[in-house]
Amino acid sequence: MSNAEDNKPSHDQLSSQVFLDLVDSVIADVASECHRVARLGLDRDLEVVEEELRLSVEARAKVADPSNNLETNTKYVVDIFGQSHPPVATEVFNCMNCGRQIVAGRFAPHLERCMGKGRKARAKATRSTTASQNRNSRRNTSDNNQLASGPPGFEENVRRA
Amino acid sequence: MYIRKHSVNRPPTPDEDVTESPERDELTLGEIINIKLVESGEKENLMELVRDRLVESGWKDEMRIACREHVKKKGRKDVTVDELIRAITPKGRASVPDAVKEELLDRIQNFIRSAAI
């Protein structure tokens, strides 16, 4: 900040210095912001670019590799992004009905049992104990929200029709 | 007779002629201006003005792009704030629009003149 030539810096020099000071502050702000975004991985575009680069390198390696049986790889289909899809979906999530952890590929059969919608799956159970229980409780309480066992009366009606 | 609280302990007031003058001589003109700017609140006004102008003119976006370029090169995990500042400062200083620079310098010079230093 000290000037070698003058003891009294001119107004121009002084104002320039102040101006540069201000600009430097704004630059520091921008740098700090970008640094934060970068380190926290908030910049999705950056990640996407990195990921695509990586995948294209992988894909290129696969194509270049002659020992790969590109056509006989029918069990695990590989798409253009290099992802393979196993025949049974493997993702695990929580059933919204009973709250258990279910494998996606087994979700439909689970729901059948869980909600009692399948014709044969819950037939025996609904008929014997739970059906009479439900009919009793329905007489007592008007509001019947029994999802777990399903509306047995409805099922029986459906079957009759 | 009163009890002096420890929290009120403070060094004795320095003598006027002994300690005051050397301190004043050490302060450069630039520093004095800066102090006056801050004390009057004008520094804050100027900062806000600069920020607004630089955002409007797209300068900030250009700087953000420059930062991203740098981050891409260095890898996002290794980059430091200092590094980023060093990387973009030359470009940043140079790419401030002339109109913005003029406006700011004008205001600063007015302040200096009115501060009568």
GROMACS .gro file of C-alpha atoms in nm:
model
  278
    1MET     CA    1   0.000   0.000   0.000
    2SER     CA    2   0.293   0.242   0.049
    3ASN     CA    3   0.413   0.437  -0.253
    4ALA     CA    4   0.782   0.448  -0.323
    5GLU     CA    5   0.780   0.778  -0.512
    6ASP     CA    6   0.556   1.009  -0.313
    7ASN     CA    7   0.495   1.059   0.049
    8LYS     CA    8   0.148   1.179  -0.038
    9PRO     CA    9  -0.023   0.949  -0.286
   10SER     CA   10  -0.250   1.126  -0.530
   11HIS     CA   11  -0.621   1.106  -0.510
   12ASP     CA   12  -0.621   0.883  -0.815
   13GLN     CA   13  -0.391   0.634  -0.660
   14LEU     CA   14  -0.584   0.633  -0.340
   15SER     CA   15  -0.916   0.580  -0.511
   16SER     CA   16  -0.770   0.309  -0.731
   17GLN     CA   17  -0.647   0.133  -0.427
   18VAL     CA   18  -0.987   0.150  -0.263
   19PHE     CA   19  -1.150   0.026  -0.580
   20LEU     CA   20  -0.915  -0.269  -0.613
   21ASP     CA   21  -0.978  -0.349  -0.253
   22LEU     CA   22  -1.352  -0.365  -0.319
   23VAL     CA   23  -1.311  -0.580  -0.629
   24ASP     CA   24  -1.080  -0.816  -0.442
   25SER     CA   25  -1.346  -0.860  -0.176
   26VAL     CA   26  -1.605  -0.955  -0.433
   27ILE     CA   27  -1.360  -1.194  -0.598
   28ALA     CA   28  -1.295  -1.357  -0.264
   29ASP     CA   29  -1.671  -1.397  -0.216
   30VAL     CA   30  -1.715  -1.564  -0.553
   31ALA     CA   31  -1.419  -1.793  -0.493
   32SER     CA   32  -1.549  -1.890  -0.152
   33GLU     CA   33  -1.893  -1.967  -0.293
   34CYS     CA   34  -1.756  -2.177  -0.577
   35HIS     CA   35  -1.522  -2.356  -0.342
   36ARG     CA   36  -1.812  -2.452  -0.122
   37VAL     CA   37  -2.019  -2.576  -0.414
   38ALA     CA   38  -1.727  -2.775  -0.546
   39ARG     CA   39  -1.634  -2.940  -0.217
   40LEU     CA   40  -1.992  -3.024  -0.128
   41GLY     CA   41  -2.055  -3.169  -0.470
   42LEU     CA   42  -2.352  -2.939  -0.522
   43ASP     CA   43  -2.266  -2.875  -0.882
   44ARG     CA   44  -2.455  -3.155  -1.053
   45ASP     CA   45  -2.325  -3.064  -1.394
   46LEU     CA   46  -1.970  -3.116  -1.279
   47GLU     CA   47  -2.049  -3.460  -1.147
   48VAL     CA   48  -2.239  -3.558  -1.456
   49VAL     CA   49  -1.946  -3.459  -1.675
   50GLU     CA   50  -1.704  -3.654  -1.459
   51GLU     CA   51  -1.929  -3.958  -1.456
   52GLU     CA   52  -1.980  -3.949  -1.830
   53LEU     CA   53  -1.608  -3.922  -1.889
   54ARG     CA   54  -1.548  -4.222  -1.672
   55LEU     CA   55  -1.820  -4.427  -1.837
   56SER     CA   56  -1.710  -4.341  -2.189
   57VAL     CA   57  -1.358  -4.452  -2.103
   58GLU     CA   58  -1.496  -4.776  -1.967
   59ALA     CA   59  -1.719  -4.832  -2.268
   60ARG     CA   60  -1.435  -4.765  -2.503
   61ALA     CA   61  -1.221  -5.016  -2.321
   62LYS     CA   62  -1.494  -5.275  -2.344
   63VAL     CA   63  -1.539  -5.227  -2.715
   64ALA     CA   64  -1.168  -5.238  -2.777
   65ASP     CA   65  -1.132  -5.556  -2.580
   66PRO     CA   66  -1.178  -5.847  -2.824
   67SER     CA   67  -1.223  -6.110  -2.557
   68ASN     CA   68  -1.557  -5.966  -2.458
   69ASN     CA   69  -1.852  -6.170  -2.585
   70LEU     CA   70  -2.060  -5.875  -2.686
   71GLU     CA   71  -2.344  -6.075  -2.833
   72THR     CA   72  -2.374  -6.367  -2.600
   73ASN     CA   73  -2.414  -6.141  -2.301
   74THR     CA   74  -2.787  -6.186  -2.308
   75LYS     CA   75  -2.852  -6.253  -1.944
   76TYR     CA   76  -2.734  -5.913  -1.829
   77VAL     CA   77  -2.834  -5.655  -2.083
   78VAL     CA   78  -2.592  -5.366  -2.096
   79ASP     CA   79  -2.734  -5.033  -2.205
   80ILE     CA   80  -2.558  -4.736  -2.359
   81PHE     CA   81  -2.458  -4.597  -2.024
   82GLY     CA   82  -2.280  -4.913  -1.934
   83GLN     CA   83  -2.533  -5.013  -1.671
   84SER     CA   84  -2.639  -5.373  -1.650
   85HIS     CA   85  -2.993  -5.466  -1.552
   86PRO     CA   86  -3.029  -5.793  -1.364
   87PRO     CA   87  -3.342  -5.986  -1.461
   88VAL     CA   88  -3.487  -5.942  -1.112
   89ALA     CA   89  -3.492  -5.586  -0.985
   90THR     CA   90  -3.275  -5.582  -0.677
   91GLU     CA   91  -3.354  -5.249  -0.516
   92VAL     CA   92  -3.488  -5.276  -0.162
   93PHE     CA   93  -3.747  -5.036  -0.026
   94ASN     CA   94  -4.019  -5.020   0.238
   95CYS     CA   95  -4.367  -5.147   0.163
   96MET     CA   96  -4.611  -4.861   0.217
   97ASN     CA   97  -4.865  -5.098   0.359
   98CYS     CA   98  -4.686  -5.303   0.621
   99GLY     CA   99  -4.359  -5.110   0.636
  100ARG     CA  100  -4.137  -5.411   0.581
  101GLN     CA  101  -3.829  -5.403   0.364
  102ILE     CA  102  -3.912  -5.562   0.032
  103VAL     CA  103  -3.701  -5.645  -0.270
  104ALA     CA  104  -3.852  -5.467  -0.567
  105GLY     CA  105  -3.860  -5.780  -0.778
  106ARG     CA  106  -4.069  -5.958  -0.517
  107PHE     CA  107  -4.296  -5.665  -0.446
  108ALA     CA  108  -4.597  -5.776  -0.647
  109PRO     CA  109  -4.632  -6.116  -0.482
  110HIS     CA  110  -4.571  -5.951  -0.148
  111LEU     CA  111  -4.848  -5.701  -0.206
  112GLU     CA  112  -5.085  -5.980  -0.294
  113ARG     CA  113  -5.031  -6.135   0.042
  114CYS     CA  114  -4.996  -5.807   0.224
  115MET     CA  115  -5.316  -5.650   0.100
  116GLY     CA  116  -5.513  -5.964   0.045
  117LYS     CA  117  -5.601  -5.883  -0.313
  118GLY     CA  118  -5.495  -6.210  -0.469
  119ARG     CA  119  -5.778  -6.450  -0.527
  120LYS     CA  120  -5.619  -6.759  -0.391
  121ALA     CA  121  -5.346  -6.622  -0.165
  122ARG     CA  122  -5.569  -6.494   0.116
  123ALA     CA  123  -5.880  -6.694   0.041
  124LYS     CA  124  -5.842  -6.944   0.326
  125ALA     CA  125  -5.736  -6.691   0.586
  126THR     CA  126  -6.016  -6.448   0.506
  127ARG     CA  127  -6.281  -6.716   0.512
  128SER     CA  128  -6.206  -6.873   0.846
  129THR     CA  129  -6.104  -6.655   1.141
  130THR     CA  130  -6.048  -6.301   1.020
  131ALA     CA  131  -6.372  -6.285   0.824
  132SER     CA  132  -6.590  -6.357   1.126
  133GLN     CA  133  -6.377  -6.126   1.337
  134ASN     CA  134  -6.422  -5.848   1.088
  135ARG     CA  135  -6.793  -5.899   1.060
  136ASN     CA  136  -6.821  -5.879   1.437
  137SER     CA  137  -6.612  -5.567   1.464
  138ARG     CA  138  -6.799  -5.410   1.179
  139ARG     CA  139  -7.122  -5.442   1.369
  140ASN     CA  140  -6.963  -5.264   1.666
  141THR     CA  141  -6.778  -4.984   1.494
  142SER     CA  142  -6.911  -4.792   1.200
  143ASP     CA  143  -6.579  -4.676   1.072
  144ASN     CA  144  -6.393  -4.974   0.936
  145ASN     CA  145  -6.061  -4.901   0.783
  146GLN     CA  146  -5.910  -5.245   0.777
  147LEU     CA  147  -5.664  -5.244   0.497
  148ALA     CA  148  -5.454  -5.526   0.634
  149SER     CA  149  -5.715  -5.790   0.603
  150GLY     CA  150  -5.900  -5.626   0.320
  151PRO     CA  151  -6.278  -5.597   0.299
  152PRO     CA  152  -6.377  -5.964   0.315
  153GLY     CA  153  -6.736  -5.894   0.234
  154PHE     CA  154  -6.628  -5.725  -0.084
  155GLU     CA  155  -6.411  -6.019  -0.181
  156GLU     CA  156  -6.685  -6.265  -0.131
  157ASN     CA  157  -6.919  -6.051  -0.336
  158VAL     CA  158  -6.665  -6.033  -0.614
  159ARG     CA  159  -6.624  -6.405  -0.617
  160ARG     CA  160  -6.994  -6.456  -0.635
  161ALA     CA  161  -7.017  -6.224  -0.931
  162MET     CA  162  -1.380   0.313   4.939
  163TYR     CA  163  -1.501   0.102   4.656
  164ILE     CA  164  -1.406  -0.230   4.515
  165ARG     CA  165  -1.273  -0.224   4.164
  166LYS     CA  166  -1.425  -0.509   3.962
  167HIS     CA  167  -1.179  -0.724   3.775
  168SER     CA  168  -1.378  -0.695   3.461
  169VAL     CA  169  -1.321  -0.322   3.459
  170ASN     CA  170  -0.948  -0.369   3.456
  171ARG     CA  171  -0.796  -0.172   3.177
  172PRO     CA  172  -0.452  -0.035   3.103
  173PRO     CA  173  -0.397   0.327   3.200
  174THR     CA  174  -0.476   0.584   2.935
  175PRO     CA  175  -0.159   0.657   2.738
  176ASP     CA  176  -0.012   1.001   2.759
  177GLU     CA  177  -0.107   1.229   2.474
  178ASP     CA  178   0.231   1.331   2.335
  179VAL     CA  179   0.429   1.019   2.403
  180THR     CA  180   0.228   0.735   2.247
  181GLU     CA  181  -0.030   0.908   2.027
  182SER     CA  182   0.187   1.070   1.759
  183PRO     CA  183   0.409   0.776   1.657
  184GLU     CA  184   0.093   0.571   1.606
  185ARG     CA  185  -0.058   0.834   1.383
  186ASP     CA  186   0.258   0.854   1.174
  187GLU     CA  187   0.250   0.483   1.114
  188LEU     CA  188  -0.092   0.500   0.958
  189THR     CA  189  -0.067   0.557   0.585
  190LEU     CA  190  -0.302   0.787   0.405
  191GLY     CA  191  -0.466   0.488   0.246
  192GLU     CA  192  -0.533   0.335   0.581
  193ILE     CA  193  -0.682   0.656   0.713
  194ILE     CA  194  -0.914   0.672   0.415
  195ASN     CA  195  -1.017   0.317   0.475
  196ILE     CA  196  -1.096   0.386   0.837
  197LYS     CA  197  -1.302   0.688   0.743
  198LEU     CA  198  -1.485   0.487   0.479
  199VAL     CA  199  -1.576   0.221   0.728
  200GLU     CA  200  -1.670   0.458   1.005
  201SER     CA  201  -1.900   0.663   0.786
  202GLY     CA  202  -2.068   0.355   0.644
  203GLU     CA  203  -1.966   0.450   0.293
  204LYS     CA  204  -1.753   0.138   0.256
  205GLU     CA  205  -2.060  -0.075   0.300
  206ASN     CA  206  -2.254   0.132   0.046
  207LEU     CA  207  -1.972   0.099  -0.201
  208MET     CA  208  -1.949  -0.276  -0.147
  209GLU     CA  209  -2.318  -0.313  -0.216
  210LEU     CA  210  -2.291  -0.097  -0.524
  211VAL     CA  211  -1.997  -0.292  -0.661
  212ARG     CA  212  -2.167  -0.622  -0.599
  213ASP     CA  213  -2.488  -0.514  -0.770
  214ARG     CA  214  -2.309  -0.374  -1.072
  215LEU     CA  215  -2.086  -0.674  -1.114
  216VAL     CA  216  -2.378  -0.913  -1.094
  217GLU     CA  217  -2.588  -0.713  -1.341
  218SER     CA  218  -2.312  -0.701  -1.595
  219GLY     CA  219  -2.261  -1.075  -1.587
  220TRP     CA  220  -1.915  -1.042  -1.443
  221LYS     CA  221  -1.995  -1.266  -1.150
  222ASP     CA  222  -2.123  -1.541  -1.380
  223GLU     CA  223  -1.804  -1.522  -1.584
  224MET     CA  224  -1.603  -1.557  -1.267
  225ARG     CA  225  -1.811  -1.857  -1.154
  226ILE     CA  226  -1.745  -2.024  -1.489
  227ALA     CA  227  -1.375  -1.957  -1.452
  228CYS     CA  228  -1.386  -2.113  -1.106
  229ARG     CA  229  -1.560  -2.423  -1.238
  230GLU     CA  230  -1.298  -2.460  -1.508
  231HIS     CA  231  -1.029  -2.448  -1.247
  232VAL     CA  232  -1.213  -2.698  -1.027
  233LYS     CA  233  -1.254  -2.934  -1.321
  234LYS     CA  234  -0.882  -2.925  -1.383
  235LYS     CA  235  -0.773  -2.970  -1.026
  236GLY     CA  236  -1.044  -3.209  -0.919
  237ARG     CA  237  -1.309  -3.086  -0.680
  238LYS     CA  238  -1.171  -3.251  -0.372
  239ASP     CA  239  -0.829  -3.087  -0.373
  240VAL     CA  240  -0.913  -2.730  -0.452
  241THR     CA  241  -0.863  -2.459  -0.187
  242VAL     CA  242  -1.013  -2.113  -0.156
  243ASP     CA  243  -0.674  -1.946  -0.179
  244GLU     CA  244  -0.597  -2.132  -0.495
  245LEU     CA  245  -0.924  -2.027  -0.651
  246ILE     CA  246  -0.871  -1.666  -0.555
  247ARG     CA  247  -0.524  -1.671  -0.701
  248ALA     CA  248  -0.653  -1.831  -1.016
  249ILE     CA  249  -0.928  -1.584  -1.092
  250THR     CA  250  -0.800  -1.254  -0.950
  251PRO     CA  251  -0.601  -1.138  -1.255
  252LYS     CA  252  -0.889  -1.209  -1.486
  253GLY     CA  253  -1.136  -1.067  -1.238
  254ARG     CA  254  -0.957  -0.738  -1.198
  255ALA     CA  255  -0.911  -0.701  -1.570
  256SER     CA  256  -1.262  -0.783  -1.674
  257VAL     CA  257  -1.449  -0.529  -1.465
  258PRO     CA  258  -1.657  -0.327  -1.711
  259ASP     CA  259  -1.526   0.024  -1.767
  260ALA     CA  260  -1.854   0.187  -1.681
  261VAL     CA  261  -1.861   0.015  -1.345
  262LYS     CA  262  -1.505   0.113  -1.275
  263GLU     CA  263  -1.577   0.475  -1.365
  264GLU     CA  264  -1.881   0.492  -1.147
  265LEU     CA  265  -1.700   0.351  -0.849
  266LEU     CA  266  -1.389   0.562  -0.886
  267ASP     CA  267  -1.606   0.868  -0.915
  268ARG     CA  268  -1.782   0.799  -0.592
  269ILE     CA  269  -1.463   0.716  -0.410
  270GLN     CA  270  -1.294   1.034  -0.525
  271ASN     CA  271  -1.590   1.237  -0.413
  272PHE     CA  272  -1.565   1.079  -0.075
  273ILE     CA  273  -1.195   1.148  -0.045
  274ARG     CA  274  -1.245   1.507  -0.143
  275SER     CA  275  -1.526   1.555   0.102
  276ALA     CA  276  -1.329   1.387   0.377
  277ALA     CA  277  -1.082   1.672   0.325
  278ILE     CA  278  -0.761   1.483   0.384
   0.00000   0.00000   0.00000
